[in-house]
Coordinates of C-alpha atoms in Angstrom, one line a residue:
M1 CA -0.2 0.1 0.1
K2 CA 1.3 3.5 -0.8
T3 CA 1.3 6.2 1.9
F4 CA 2.8 9.3 2.2
K5 CA 3.7 9.6 6.1
T6 CA 2.0 8.6 9.2
T7 CA 1.3 10.9 11.9
I8 CA 1.1 9.8 15.4
I9 CA -1.6 11.2 17.9
S10 CA -0.4 10.2 21.1
A11 CA -2.5 11.2 24.1
A12 CA 1.2 11.2 25.8
C13 CA 1.9 14.4 23.9
V14 CA -1.0 16.4 25.3
T15 CA -2.4 17.3 28.6
S16 CA -5.9 15.8 28.2
A17 CA -6.7 13.2 25.6
L18 CA -9.4 10.6 24.6
L19 CA -10.6 8.7 27.8
L20 CA -11.8 5.1 27.6
A21 CA -14.0 4.0 30.3
A22 CA -15.0 0.4 31.1
C23 CA -17.9 -0.9 32.8
S24 CA -18.5 -0.8 36.6
N25 CA -21.2 -0.8 39.4
D26 CA -19.2 1.7 41.4
D27 CA -19.9 5.2 40.3
M28 CA -17.3 7.7 41.0
P29 CA -18.3 11.1 42.2
N30 CA -17.4 12.7 38.8
G31 CA -19.4 10.1 36.9
K32 CA -16.4 7.9 35.8
T33 CA -16.2 4.3 36.7
T34 CA -13.6 2.3 38.8
T35 CA -12.2 0.4 35.8
Q36 CA -11.4 3.8 33.6
I37 CA -8.7 3.4 31.4
N38 CA -6.1 6.2 31.5
A39 CA -6.2 7.2 27.6
A40 CA -3.0 9.5 28.5
E41 CA -1.0 6.3 29.0
N42 CA -2.6 3.5 27.0
I43 CA -4.2 5.0 23.7
E44 CA -2.6 6.0 20.5
F45 CA -4.2 7.3 17.5
S46 CA -2.4 7.1 14.0
L47 CA -3.0 8.8 10.9
S48 CA -1.4 7.3 7.5
F49 CA -2.3 9.1 4.4
S50 CA -3.2 6.9 1.2
D51 CA -2.2 8.1 -2.3
Y52 CA -4.8 7.6 -5.1
N53 CA -5.3 3.8 -6.0
A54 CA -3.6 2.6 -3.0
E55 CA -4.2 -1.2 -2.4
D56 CA -7.0 -2.0 -0.2
T57 CA -8.7 -5.1 1.0
V58 CA -9.1 -6.3 -2.7
N59 CA -6.5 -8.9 -3.8
H60 CA -4.2 -8.4 -6.6
A61 CA -6.0 -11.1 -8.7
T62 CA -9.5 -9.6 -8.2
R63 CA -7.8 -6.1 -8.8
A64 CA -6.3 -7.2 -12.0
A65 CA -9.6 -8.8 -13.2
M66 CA -11.2 -5.4 -12.2
D67 CA -8.8 -3.3 -14.0
A68 CA -9.0 -5.4 -17.3
E69 CA -12.8 -4.8 -17.5
L70 CA -12.5 -1.2 -16.5
A71 CA -10.1 -0.8 -19.3
K72 CA -11.9 -2.7 -21.9
P73 CA -12.4 -0.2 -24.9
R74 CA -15.8 0.6 -26.6
I75 CA -15.9 1.6 -30.3
V76 CA -17.6 4.7 -31.2
P77 CA -17.8 5.4 -35.0
M78 CA -16.9 9.1 -35.6
G79 CA -17.9 9.8 -39.2
D80 CA -16.1 8.8 -42.4
M81 CA -12.6 7.4 -42.1
M82 CA -12.3 7.9 -38.4
Y83 CA -13.5 5.7 -35.1
A84 CA -12.5 6.1 -31.5
E85 CA -11.8 3.3 -29.0
V86 CA -12.9 5.1 -25.4
S87 CA -12.1 3.8 -22.0
L88 CA -11.9 4.4 -18.4
Q89 CA -8.8 3.2 -17.0
R90 CA -7.0 3.1 -13.6
D91 CA -4.5 5.7 -13.7
T92 CA -0.9 4.5 -12.9
T93 CA 1.1 7.6 -12.6
K94 CA 3.3 7.7 -9.8
A95 CA 4.1 10.6 -7.4
T96 CA 7.8 11.4 -7.2
P97 CA 9.5 11.7 -3.7
K98 CA 9.5 15.4 -4.1
E99 CA 5.8 15.6 -5.0
K100 CA 4.9 13.2 -2.1
A101 CA 6.9 15.4 0.4
A102 CA 5.1 18.5 -0.5
A103 CA 1.5 16.5 -0.9
T104 CA 2.3 15.4 2.6
R105 CA 3.0 19.0 3.9
A106 CA -0.2 20.2 2.4
L107 CA -2.4 17.2 3.4
T108 CA -1.5 16.9 7.0
D109 CA -1.8 20.4 8.2
G110 CA -5.2 21.5 9.4
T111 CA -8.2 20.4 11.6
Y112 CA -9.1 16.9 12.3
T113 CA -12.3 15.5 13.8
I114 CA -12.5 12.1 15.4
Y115 CA -16.0 10.5 15.9
A116 CA -16.5 7.2 18.1
Y117 CA -19.6 5.2 17.3
Q118 CA -21.0 1.9 18.9
G119 CA -23.3 0.7 16.1
T120 CA -24.9 3.9 14.9
T121 CA -24.9 5.6 18.2
L122 CA -22.3 8.2 18.7
K123 CA -20.2 8.0 21.8
G124 CA -18.1 11.0 21.5
T125 CA -15.7 13.5 19.5
L126 CA -12.6 14.9 19.6
T127 CA -11.2 17.6 17.6
G128 CA -7.6 19.0 17.2
I129 CA -5.1 20.1 14.7
V130 CA -2.1 18.5 12.9
S131 CA 0.8 20.9 12.2
S132 CA 4.2 19.7 11.3
N133 CA 3.1 16.0 12.4
V134 CA 2.0 16.8 15.6
F135 CA -1.8 16.5 16.8
T136 CA -3.1 18.8 19.3
P137 CA -6.4 18.6 20.6
T138 CA -8.6 21.8 20.7
S139 CA -11.9 20.7 21.6
S140 CA -13.4 21.8 24.8
N141 CA -14.0 18.2 25.8
Q142 CA -10.8 16.4 25.8
E143 CA -12.3 12.9 27.0
I144 CA -14.5 10.3 25.4
G145 CA -15.9 7.9 27.9
L146 CA -16.5 4.4 26.4
E147 CA -17.6 1.2 27.7
P148 CA -15.5 -2.0 26.7
G149 CA -16.7 -3.2 23.4
T150 CA -16.6 -2.8 19.5
Y151 CA -16.5 0.6 18.0
T152 CA -16.1 2.2 14.6
F153 CA -14.0 5.3 14.7
V154 CA -14.5 7.9 11.8
C155 CA -11.8 10.7 11.1
C156 CA -11.9 13.7 8.7
N157 CA -9.9 16.5 7.9
D158 CA -11.0 20.3 7.6
K159 CA -11.9 20.0 4.0
V160 CA -15.0 18.3 5.3
N161 CA -17.6 20.5 6.7
V162 CA -18.6 18.9 10.1
S163 CA -22.0 20.3 11.4
G164 CA -23.2 18.0 14.2
E165 CA -23.6 14.6 12.9
T166 CA -23.9 15.6 9.2
W167 CA -20.7 16.2 7.1
T168 CA -20.6 17.9 3.8
I169 CA -18.1 18.0 1.0
D170 CA -18.2 20.6 -1.7
R171 CA -16.6 19.9 -5.1
A172 CA -14.4 22.8 -4.3
N173 CA -12.8 20.8 -1.5
L174 CA -12.6 17.3 -3.2
E175 CA -9.2 17.6 -4.4
N176 CA -8.0 17.6 -0.7
A177 CA -10.9 16.2 1.5
R178 CA -10.1 13.0 3.2
I179 CA -11.9 10.6 5.6
G180 CA -10.5 7.6 7.4
I181 CA -12.5 4.7 8.8
A182 CA -11.3 2.4 11.5
A183 CA -14.0 -0.3 11.9
G184 CA -14.4 -3.1 14.3
Q185 CA -11.9 -1.8 16.8
V186 CA -12.3 -3.7 20.0
I187 CA -11.9 -1.6 23.2
T188 CA -10.9 -3.7 26.4
A189 CA -11.0 -2.7 30.1
T190 CA -7.5 -4.3 30.3
P191 CA -5.0 -1.3 30.9
R192 CA -2.7 -2.1 28.2
K193 CA -1.4 -0.2 24.9
Q194 CA -4.4 0.3 22.5
K195 CA -4.0 1.5 19.1
V196 CA -6.7 2.8 16.5
A197 CA -5.2 3.5 13.2
F198 CA -6.9 5.6 10.6
E199 CA -6.0 5.4 6.8
M200 CA -7.1 8.7 5.4
K201 CA -8.3 8.4 1.9
Y202 CA -9.6 10.7 -0.4
V203 CA -13.3 11.4 -0.6
G204 CA -13.3 11.9 -4.2
S205 CA -12.0 10.5 -7.4
R206 CA -10.0 12.1 -10.1
A207 CA -9.6 11.6 -13.9
K208 CA -7.4 13.0 -16.6
I209 CA -8.4 13.1 -20.3
Q210 CA -5.7 11.4 -22.7
L211 CA -6.1 11.5 -26.6
V212 CA -4.1 9.0 -28.3
A213 CA -3.5 8.6 -32.2
D214 CA -1.8 5.8 -34.1
G215 CA 1.5 7.0 -35.1
F216 CA 0.3 10.4 -36.2
P217 CA 0.2 13.8 -34.5
L218 CA -2.9 15.3 -33.1
Q219 CA -2.6 18.8 -33.9
N220 CA -4.0 21.9 -32.2
I221 CA -6.7 19.9 -30.4
T222 CA -9.5 21.7 -28.4
S223 CA -12.2 20.3 -26.7
T224 CA -15.0 20.7 -23.9
F225 CA -15.5 18.1 -21.2
T226 CA -19.2 18.1 -19.9
S227 CA -21.5 16.0 -18.2
T228 CA -24.7 14.7 -19.9
S229 CA -26.8 15.8 -17.0
N230 CA -26.5 17.2 -13.5
I231 CA -23.8 15.3 -11.3
A232 CA -23.0 15.7 -7.8
A233 CA -21.8 19.3 -6.6
S234 CA -21.9 18.5 -2.9
V235 CA -22.8 15.5 -0.9
N236 CA -23.3 14.6 2.5
F237 CA -21.6 11.9 4.6
N238 CA -23.3 10.0 7.4
P239 CA -20.3 9.0 9.7
A240 CA -22.6 6.5 11.6
T241 CA -23.5 4.5 8.3
Q242 CA -20.7 5.5 6.2
T243 CA -22.7 6.4 3.3
Y244 CA -23.0 9.4 0.9
T245 CA -26.0 11.3 -0.1
N246 CA -26.3 14.0 -3.0
A247 CA -26.7 17.3 -1.2
S248 CA -26.9 19.4 -4.5
T249 CA -26.2 18.8 -8.2
E250 CA -24.8 20.8 -11.1
A251 CA -23.6 20.4 -14.7
L252 CA -20.1 19.8 -15.3
A253 CA -18.2 22.0 -17.9
V254 CA -14.3 21.9 -18.2
T255 CA -12.2 23.0 -21.0
P256 CA -9.2 20.7 -20.9
D257 CA -5.7 22.1 -21.5
Y258 CA -3.6 19.3 -23.7
G259 CA -0.4 21.3 -23.7
S260 CA 2.1 20.1 -26.5
Y261 CA 0.7 17.9 -29.4
D262 CA 2.0 14.6 -30.4
S263 CA 0.5 11.3 -31.1
Q264 CA -0.5 11.4 -27.6
V265 CA -1.9 14.4 -25.5
K266 CA -3.0 14.4 -22.2
N267 CA -5.0 17.0 -19.9
S268 CA -2.5 18.6 -17.7
Q269 CA -4.9 19.0 -14.8
Y270 CA -7.3 16.1 -13.0
V271 CA -11.0 16.9 -12.8
Y272 CA -12.4 15.6 -9.5
F273 CA -15.6 13.7 -9.0
F274 CA -17.7 12.3 -6.1
P275 CA -18.0 8.6 -5.6
G276 CA -20.7 6.9 -7.8
T277 CA -20.0 9.3 -11.0
A278 CA -20.2 6.8 -14.0
G279 CA -18.3 7.2 -17.1
S280 CA -21.7 7.2 -19.2
Q281 CA -22.4 10.4 -17.5
L282 CA -19.4 12.2 -19.1
K283 CA -18.8 13.5 -22.8
L284 CA -15.9 14.6 -24.4
T285 CA -16.7 17.1 -27.6
L286 CA -13.9 17.9 -29.8
T287 CA -14.3 21.6 -31.0
G288 CA -11.2 22.2 -33.0
G289 CA -7.8 20.6 -34.5
T290 CA -6.9 17.7 -36.8
A291 CA -6.4 14.1 -36.3
Y292 CA -4.9 12.2 -39.4
R293 CA -5.0 15.5 -41.3
M294 CA -8.7 15.6 -40.7
P295 CA -10.8 18.2 -38.9
V296 CA -12.3 16.8 -35.6
A297 CA -14.5 19.7 -34.7
G298 CA -17.9 18.4 -33.7
R299 CA -16.9 14.9 -33.2
T300 CA -18.5 13.7 -29.5
V301 CA -18.0 10.6 -27.6
L302 CA -19.4 9.4 -24.4
F303 CA -17.4 7.2 -22.0
P304 CA -18.5 3.8 -21.3
A305 CA -21.2 2.8 -18.8
L306 CA -18.2 0.8 -16.7
A307 CA -18.4 0.5 -12.8
L308 CA -18.9 3.7 -11.0
M309 CA -16.0 5.8 -9.8
A310 CA -14.8 4.6 -6.4
A311 CA -13.6 7.0 -3.6
N312 CA -9.7 7.6 -3.7
G313 CA -9.7 6.2 -7.2
S314 CA -7.7 8.0 -10.0
Y315 CA -8.5 7.3 -13.7
T316 CA -7.4 7.8 -17.2
L317 CA -10.5 8.9 -19.4
Q318 CA -8.9 7.6 -22.7
M319 CA -10.0 8.5 -26.4
A320 CA -7.9 6.5 -28.8
L321 CA -8.6 8.1 -32.5
H322 CA -7.9 5.4 -35.2
Y323 CA -7.9 6.1 -39.0
N324 CA -10.7 3.8 -40.4
Y325 CA -9.0 1.7 -43.2
I326 CA -10.8 0.3 -45.7
Y327 CA -10.0 -3.7 -46.0
L328 CA -10.2 -6.0 -48.9
Y329 CA -11.8 -9.3 -47.7
S330 CA -11.3 -12.8 -49.1
D331 CA -14.9 -12.9 -50.5
G332 CA -13.8 -9.8 -52.9
T333 CA -16.0 -7.3 -50.6
T334 CA -14.5 -4.4 -48.8
G335 CA -15.3 -2.9 -45.5
Q336 CA -14.1 -1.3 -42.5
Y337 CA -13.1 -2.4 -38.9
T338 CA -16.6 -0.7 -37.6
D339 CA -18.6 -2.4 -40.0
A340 CA -20.9 -4.9 -38.3
A341 CA -19.8 -7.6 -40.8
H342 CA -16.3 -7.1 -40.2
S343 CA -15.9 -9.7 -37.5
G344 CA -17.2 -12.3 -39.7
K345 CA -14.9 -11.6 -42.6
T346 CA -11.2 -12.2 -43.4
P347 CA -9.2 -9.3 -44.7
I348 CA -6.4 -10.2 -47.0
G349 CA -5.5 -6.5 -48.0
I350 CA -5.8 -2.8 -47.4
V351 CA -7.5 -0.7 -50.1
V352 CA -4.9 1.9 -51.5
S353 CA -7.3 3.4 -54.2
R354 CA -11.2 3.0 -54.4
S355 CA -11.1 4.7 -57.8
K356 CA -8.3 2.2 -59.3
R357 CA -9.6 -0.7 -57.4
L358 CA -6.1 -1.3 -56.0
A359 CA -5.2 -2.9 -52.8
V360 CA -1.8 -3.9 -50.9
A361 CA -1.3 -7.2 -49.2
L362 CA -1.3 -7.8 -45.5
K363 CA 2.0 -9.5 -45.3
N364 CA 5.1 -9.8 -47.6
A365 CA 5.7 -12.4 -50.1
A366 CA 9.4 -12.7 -49.6
E367 CA 11.8 -10.9 -47.3
G368 CA 15.4 -11.2 -46.6
V369 CA 18.1 -9.3 -44.5
L370 CA 21.1 -8.4 -46.7
R371 CA 23.5 -7.0 -43.8
Q372 CA 22.7 -7.7 -40.2
Q373 CA 25.0 -6.4 -37.3
F374 CA 23.6 -8.8 -34.9
G375 CA 22.6 -12.2 -36.1
S376 CA 22.9 -14.0 -39.4
P377 CA 22.0 -12.4 -42.8
V378 CA 19.0 -13.9 -44.7
A379 CA 19.3 -14.1 -48.4
A380 CA 17.6 -11.2 -50.1
T381 CA 15.3 -11.7 -53.1
L382 CA 16.7 -10.1 -56.1
W383 CA 15.2 -7.7 -58.6
S384 CA 16.6 -9.6 -61.4
A385 CA 19.4 -12.3 -61.8
S386 CA 23.1 -11.7 -61.9
A387 CA 23.6 -11.9 -65.6
L388 CA 20.5 -9.2 -65.9
Q389 CA 21.6 -6.8 -63.3
N390 CA 23.1 -4.3 -65.7
T391 CA 20.5 -4.8 -68.5
Q392 CA 17.7 -2.7 -69.3
S393 CA 14.7 -5.0 -68.5
L394 CA 11.7 -2.8 -69.4
T395 CA 10.7 -0.4 -72.2
T396 CA 9.7 2.2 -69.7
M397 CA 12.8 2.4 -67.8
S398 CA 13.4 6.2 -67.1
S399 CA 15.5 8.6 -65.2
N400 CA 12.3 11.0 -64.7
I401 CA 10.6 10.7 -61.2
A402 CA 7.6 12.1 -62.5
A403 CA 7.2 9.3 -65.2
H404 CA 7.4 6.9 -62.5
I405 CA 4.9 8.7 -60.1
A406 CA 2.4 8.6 -63.1
D407 CA 3.1 4.9 -63.8
F408 CA 0.5 2.4 -62.7
K409 CA 1.4 -0.7 -64.8
G410 CA 2.7 -3.0 -62.0
E411 CA 0.2 -5.7 -63.1
D412 CA 1.4 -5.3 -66.8
Y413 CA 5.0 -5.4 -65.8
T414 CA 4.4 -8.6 -63.8
W415 CA 2.0 -10.6 -65.9
T416 CA 2.4 -9.6 -69.7
S417 CA 5.3 -9.3 -72.0
T418 CA 4.2 -5.9 -73.3
Y419 CA 7.0 -4.0 -71.9
S420 CA 9.7 -6.6 -71.4
T421 CA 12.8 -6.1 -73.5
D422 CA 13.4 -9.6 -73.7
G423 CA 9.7 -10.8 -74.4
K424 CA 9.3 -12.7 -70.9
V425 CA 6.4 -12.8 -68.5
K426 CA 8.6 -11.7 -65.4
G427 CA 5.8 -13.1 -63.1
N428 CA 6.8 -16.7 -64.3
E429 CA 10.6 -16.4 -64.4
A430 CA 11.8 -17.4 -60.9
A431 CA 15.3 -17.6 -61.9
D432 CA 15.7 -14.4 -63.9
Y433 CA 13.1 -12.0 -62.0
P434 CA 12.9 -13.4 -58.4
A435 CA 11.1 -10.4 -57.0
F436 CA 8.5 -10.6 -60.1
Y437 CA 8.0 -14.1 -59.5
A438 CA 7.6 -13.7 -55.7
A439 CA 4.8 -11.3 -55.8
P440 CA 2.1 -13.2 -57.9
H441 CA 3.1 -16.2 -56.1
Y442 CA 2.0 -14.7 -52.9
D443 CA -0.3 -17.0 -50.4
P444 CA -2.5 -14.8 -48.1
G445 CA -3.1 -17.6 -45.9
V446 CA -6.9 -18.3 -46.8
P447 CA -8.8 -19.3 -49.8
V448 CA -9.7 -16.2 -52.0
T449 CA -13.3 -16.7 -53.2
G450 CA -14.1 -13.4 -54.7
S451 CA -14.0 -13.8 -58.4
N452 CA -13.2 -9.9 -58.6
V453 CA -9.9 -10.4 -56.9
G454 CA -7.4 -10.5 -59.4
K455 CA -3.8 -11.6 -59.5
W456 CA -1.0 -10.3 -57.2
F457 CA 1.7 -8.1 -58.8
L458 CA 4.8 -6.2 -58.1
P459 CA 3.8 -2.8 -57.8
T460 CA 5.3 0.4 -59.5
L461 CA 6.7 3.5 -57.6
G462 CA 3.5 5.2 -58.8
E463 CA 1.1 2.5 -57.1
W464 CA 3.3 2.7 -53.9
N465 CA 3.0 6.6 -54.1
L466 CA -0.8 6.1 -53.7
L467 CA -0.1 4.0 -50.6
S468 CA 2.2 6.7 -49.4
R469 CA -0.4 9.4 -50.1
N470 CA -3.7 7.6 -49.0
L471 CA -2.7 5.2 -46.3
N472 CA 0.4 7.0 -44.9
L473 CA -1.5 10.4 -45.3
E474 CA 1.3 12.2 -47.3
I475 CA 0.4 15.5 -49.0
V476 CA 3.3 15.4 -51.6
D477 CA 4.4 12.9 -53.9
L478 CA 7.6 10.7 -53.0
P479 CA 10.5 12.8 -54.2
L480 CA 13.8 11.0 -55.5
I481 CA 16.8 12.0 -53.6
T482 CA 20.4 11.1 -55.0
T483 CA 22.2 12.8 -52.0
Y484 CA 22.1 12.1 -48.3
T485 CA 23.2 14.9 -45.7
S486 CA 21.9 13.8 -42.3
F487 CA 22.3 10.3 -40.3
T488 CA 20.4 11.4 -37.1
N489 CA 17.7 13.3 -39.1
P490 CA 16.8 11.6 -42.3
P491 CA 15.2 13.6 -45.3
R492 CA 11.1 13.1 -45.2
P493 CA 9.0 13.4 -48.5
G494 CA 7.6 16.8 -47.3
A495 CA 7.3 19.1 -44.2
Y496 CA 6.2 18.0 -40.7
P497 CA 4.3 15.8 -40.3
S498 CA 5.8 13.8 -43.3
G499 CA 7.5 10.4 -43.1
L500 CA 5.3 8.8 -40.7
C501 CA 3.5 5.5 -41.1
P502 CA 0.2 5.3 -39.5
V503 CA -0.7 2.6 -42.0
D504 CA 1.4 0.0 -39.8
Y505 CA -1.5 0.3 -37.3
G506 CA -4.0 -0.8 -40.3
F507 CA -1.9 -3.8 -41.0
R508 CA -1.5 -4.9 -37.3
R509 CA -5.1 -4.4 -36.8
A510 CA -5.6 -7.2 -39.5
S511 CA -2.8 -9.4 -38.1
G512 CA -0.5 -8.1 -40.9
N513 CA 3.1 -7.2 -41.4
V514 CA 4.3 -3.5 -40.9
I515 CA 6.1 -1.7 -43.9
S516 CA 8.4 0.4 -41.6
A517 CA 11.7 -0.6 -40.2
F518 CA 12.4 -1.4 -36.1
A519 CA 15.5 -0.9 -34.7
S520 CA 15.0 -3.4 -31.7
T521 CA 18.6 -2.9 -30.2
S522 CA 19.9 0.4 -28.8
G523 CA 22.5 2.0 -31.0
Q524 CA 21.2 0.2 -34.0
T525 CA 20.2 1.6 -37.4
D526 CA 17.8 -0.4 -39.7
V527 CA 16.3 0.1 -43.0
Q528 CA 13.7 -1.7 -45.1
I529 CA 13.3 -1.4 -48.7
P530 CA 10.3 -2.4 -50.9
L531 CA 11.2 -4.1 -54.1
L532 CA 9.3 -2.2 -56.9
S533 CA 9.0 -2.7 -60.6
S534 CA 10.1 0.8 -61.6
E535 CA 13.2 0.6 -63.4
Y536 CA 15.5 3.9 -63.5
D537 CA 18.7 2.6 -65.6
A538 CA 20.2 -0.6 -66.4
S539 CA 21.7 -0.9 -62.7
N540 CA 19.1 0.3 -60.4
Y541 CA 15.3 0.7 -59.7
I542 CA 13.6 3.2 -57.7
A543 CA 12.2 2.5 -54.1
P544 CA 11.4 4.5 -51.0
I545 CA 13.0 3.5 -47.7
A546 CA 11.8 3.0 -44.4
Y547 CA 14.3 4.0 -42.0
S548 CA 14.7 3.6 -38.0
R549 CA 17.4 4.3 -35.5
R550 CA 17.5 3.6 -31.7
D551 CA 20.4 5.5 -30.1
Y552 CA 22.0 4.2 -26.8
S553 CA 19.4 6.5 -24.7
F554 CA 16.9 4.6 -26.6
Y555 CA 15.4 7.7 -28.1
Y556 CA 13.8 6.1 -31.0
I557 CA 13.5 7.7 -34.6
Q558 CA 11.4 6.3 -37.3
A559 CA 10.8 7.5 -40.8
M560 CA 9.4 6.6 -44.2
L561 CA 11.9 8.4 -46.5
P562 CA 11.8 9.6 -50.1
A563 CA 12.7 7.6 -53.0
H564 CA 16.0 6.1 -53.4
L565 CA 18.2 4.5 -56.4
I566 CA 18.5 0.8 -55.4
N567 CA 21.0 -1.5 -57.0
K568 CA 19.1 -4.4 -58.7
R569 CA 21.7 -6.8 -57.1
N570 CA 20.6 -5.7 -53.7
S571 CA 24.2 -5.9 -52.5
E572 CA 24.1 -2.3 -51.3
N573 CA 21.5 0.5 -51.8
A574 CA 22.7 3.9 -53.3
Y575 CA 23.4 5.3 -49.7
A576 CA 23.9 2.2 -47.8
S577 CA 26.9 3.8 -46.2
Y578 CA 24.6 5.8 -44.1
Y579 CA 22.6 2.6 -43.0
N580 CA 25.1 0.6 -41.0
D581 CA 23.3 -2.3 -39.4
A582 CA 20.3 -4.4 -40.9
T583 CA 19.1 -3.9 -44.3
T584 CA 15.9 -5.7 -45.2
Y585 CA 14.4 -6.1 -48.7
I586 CA 10.7 -7.0 -49.1
V587 CA 8.3 -7.9 -51.6
R588 CA 4.7 -6.8 -51.0
P589 CA 2.3 -7.6 -53.5
F590 CA -0.5 -5.2 -54.8
V591 CA -3.9 -6.6 -56.3
H592 CA -6.7 -5.2 -58.2
Y593 CA -10.4 -6.2 -57.2

């Protein structure tokens, strides 16, 4: 259990303190009994201050099960090409030692009241102050005469408004209001050292709002956080029964401040709630900004109707925004993750262009690691055989990048001899054109029953450029670079946010392979290169490079780079000296449907 600091309230430290009295038939002149316990010598009260989400009587297995249910996301459609997963999660933020020390000073100072109950009958109270961890009684009656028996002691700080046996807490005091309950305390007549311990917990719960996107920055997000109906503004607490009732209600209206923007943004301040508030009573409305380059103003989500927020609980209200990619299914139909029919279908690709009826496979048809700093290389699939690696193979060979961007004839290059200089159908030539052969022989892993699904083929740079623009959300065409100037800050196709790979999340969602590189070892730089059918000259083809680098402080850089010249023999790419660890070549087929 996490605690800040324990304050000992010892009656030995004060002139008069709590007095516990046992039963006796012999009344003393002052109304006390002959078996009276001297509280100054035998009673000690201790207060410990629990942090949010401190462990209680719930065991770890049960807590894990509760947290898993709490964090289970609910899907909320948010218009064309976007949806959200919303969840109410237990906050795992830990306070630093410095923050804990400051919080302890702030929370322990003030006035505390202790009530002693036998059943629901009040037997006495004691009020005092805590300053610098020392308790000093201030109430006029410094004694509570108790008969031996079982009692419940209830303690609160001065953020709880005590008026007789009615305790009231206002929303303005929720951040620091604490109540501690010591139930089932057996007080005996035996004059031995007896202790009553209070675990002072927060009355309220708190929550932060977190917005998350898939590998793409959320920009200039503004929002309002409101309640769908009036929620508790103040509550009454009955110390005899330890129950809360609403005293007043009001509408919640908060404008979160998200601070800096990235693929994850979090409201910098907590919002406080009374126990019993449900996530379904809360609504987040986006009022400005963009996600995946799309405006988000007017998109609204309600948080799940999960278990009610508990006292002393800290939560994160998370809204994960996802780009809603369109999948090609094995039966030839297309649909999105949020469609009711999605769960009953099997994706085999992601739609790259609806107008061209073009999709990219979920997995690679072939891959190999040419160079590997850690482990052994795996033979990479070649663009063409050794004897052909300095020979023009396509009649459309060009050093004009614009011509390649406008070229969508990958299927023809793979399956016909129309553009072959040697008259061969490259998709049938495993020895002469390994990459062209690997693509059409791709196995998606499930039977393809849709008659409209064509043959897999090796895409062109123009078709990969459609993936870059439509799936990776670039707003510029892939440029060709022939120089490389920065190792730690590689060139990207356009201005930020460019060079990102949100489509990797779309592949993962359908159990596919990502197209980006991933440097898993500190100090490692990796690249991944798709083999494309766009021939630049007799020795090179053109392909974009996925780059990743992890330095020794584990700062991670990942980028989808512009097009490069790649040597047909795959022994090195034109700028391989900058990529000093693993270089992976992949064949990722495309298909028309």
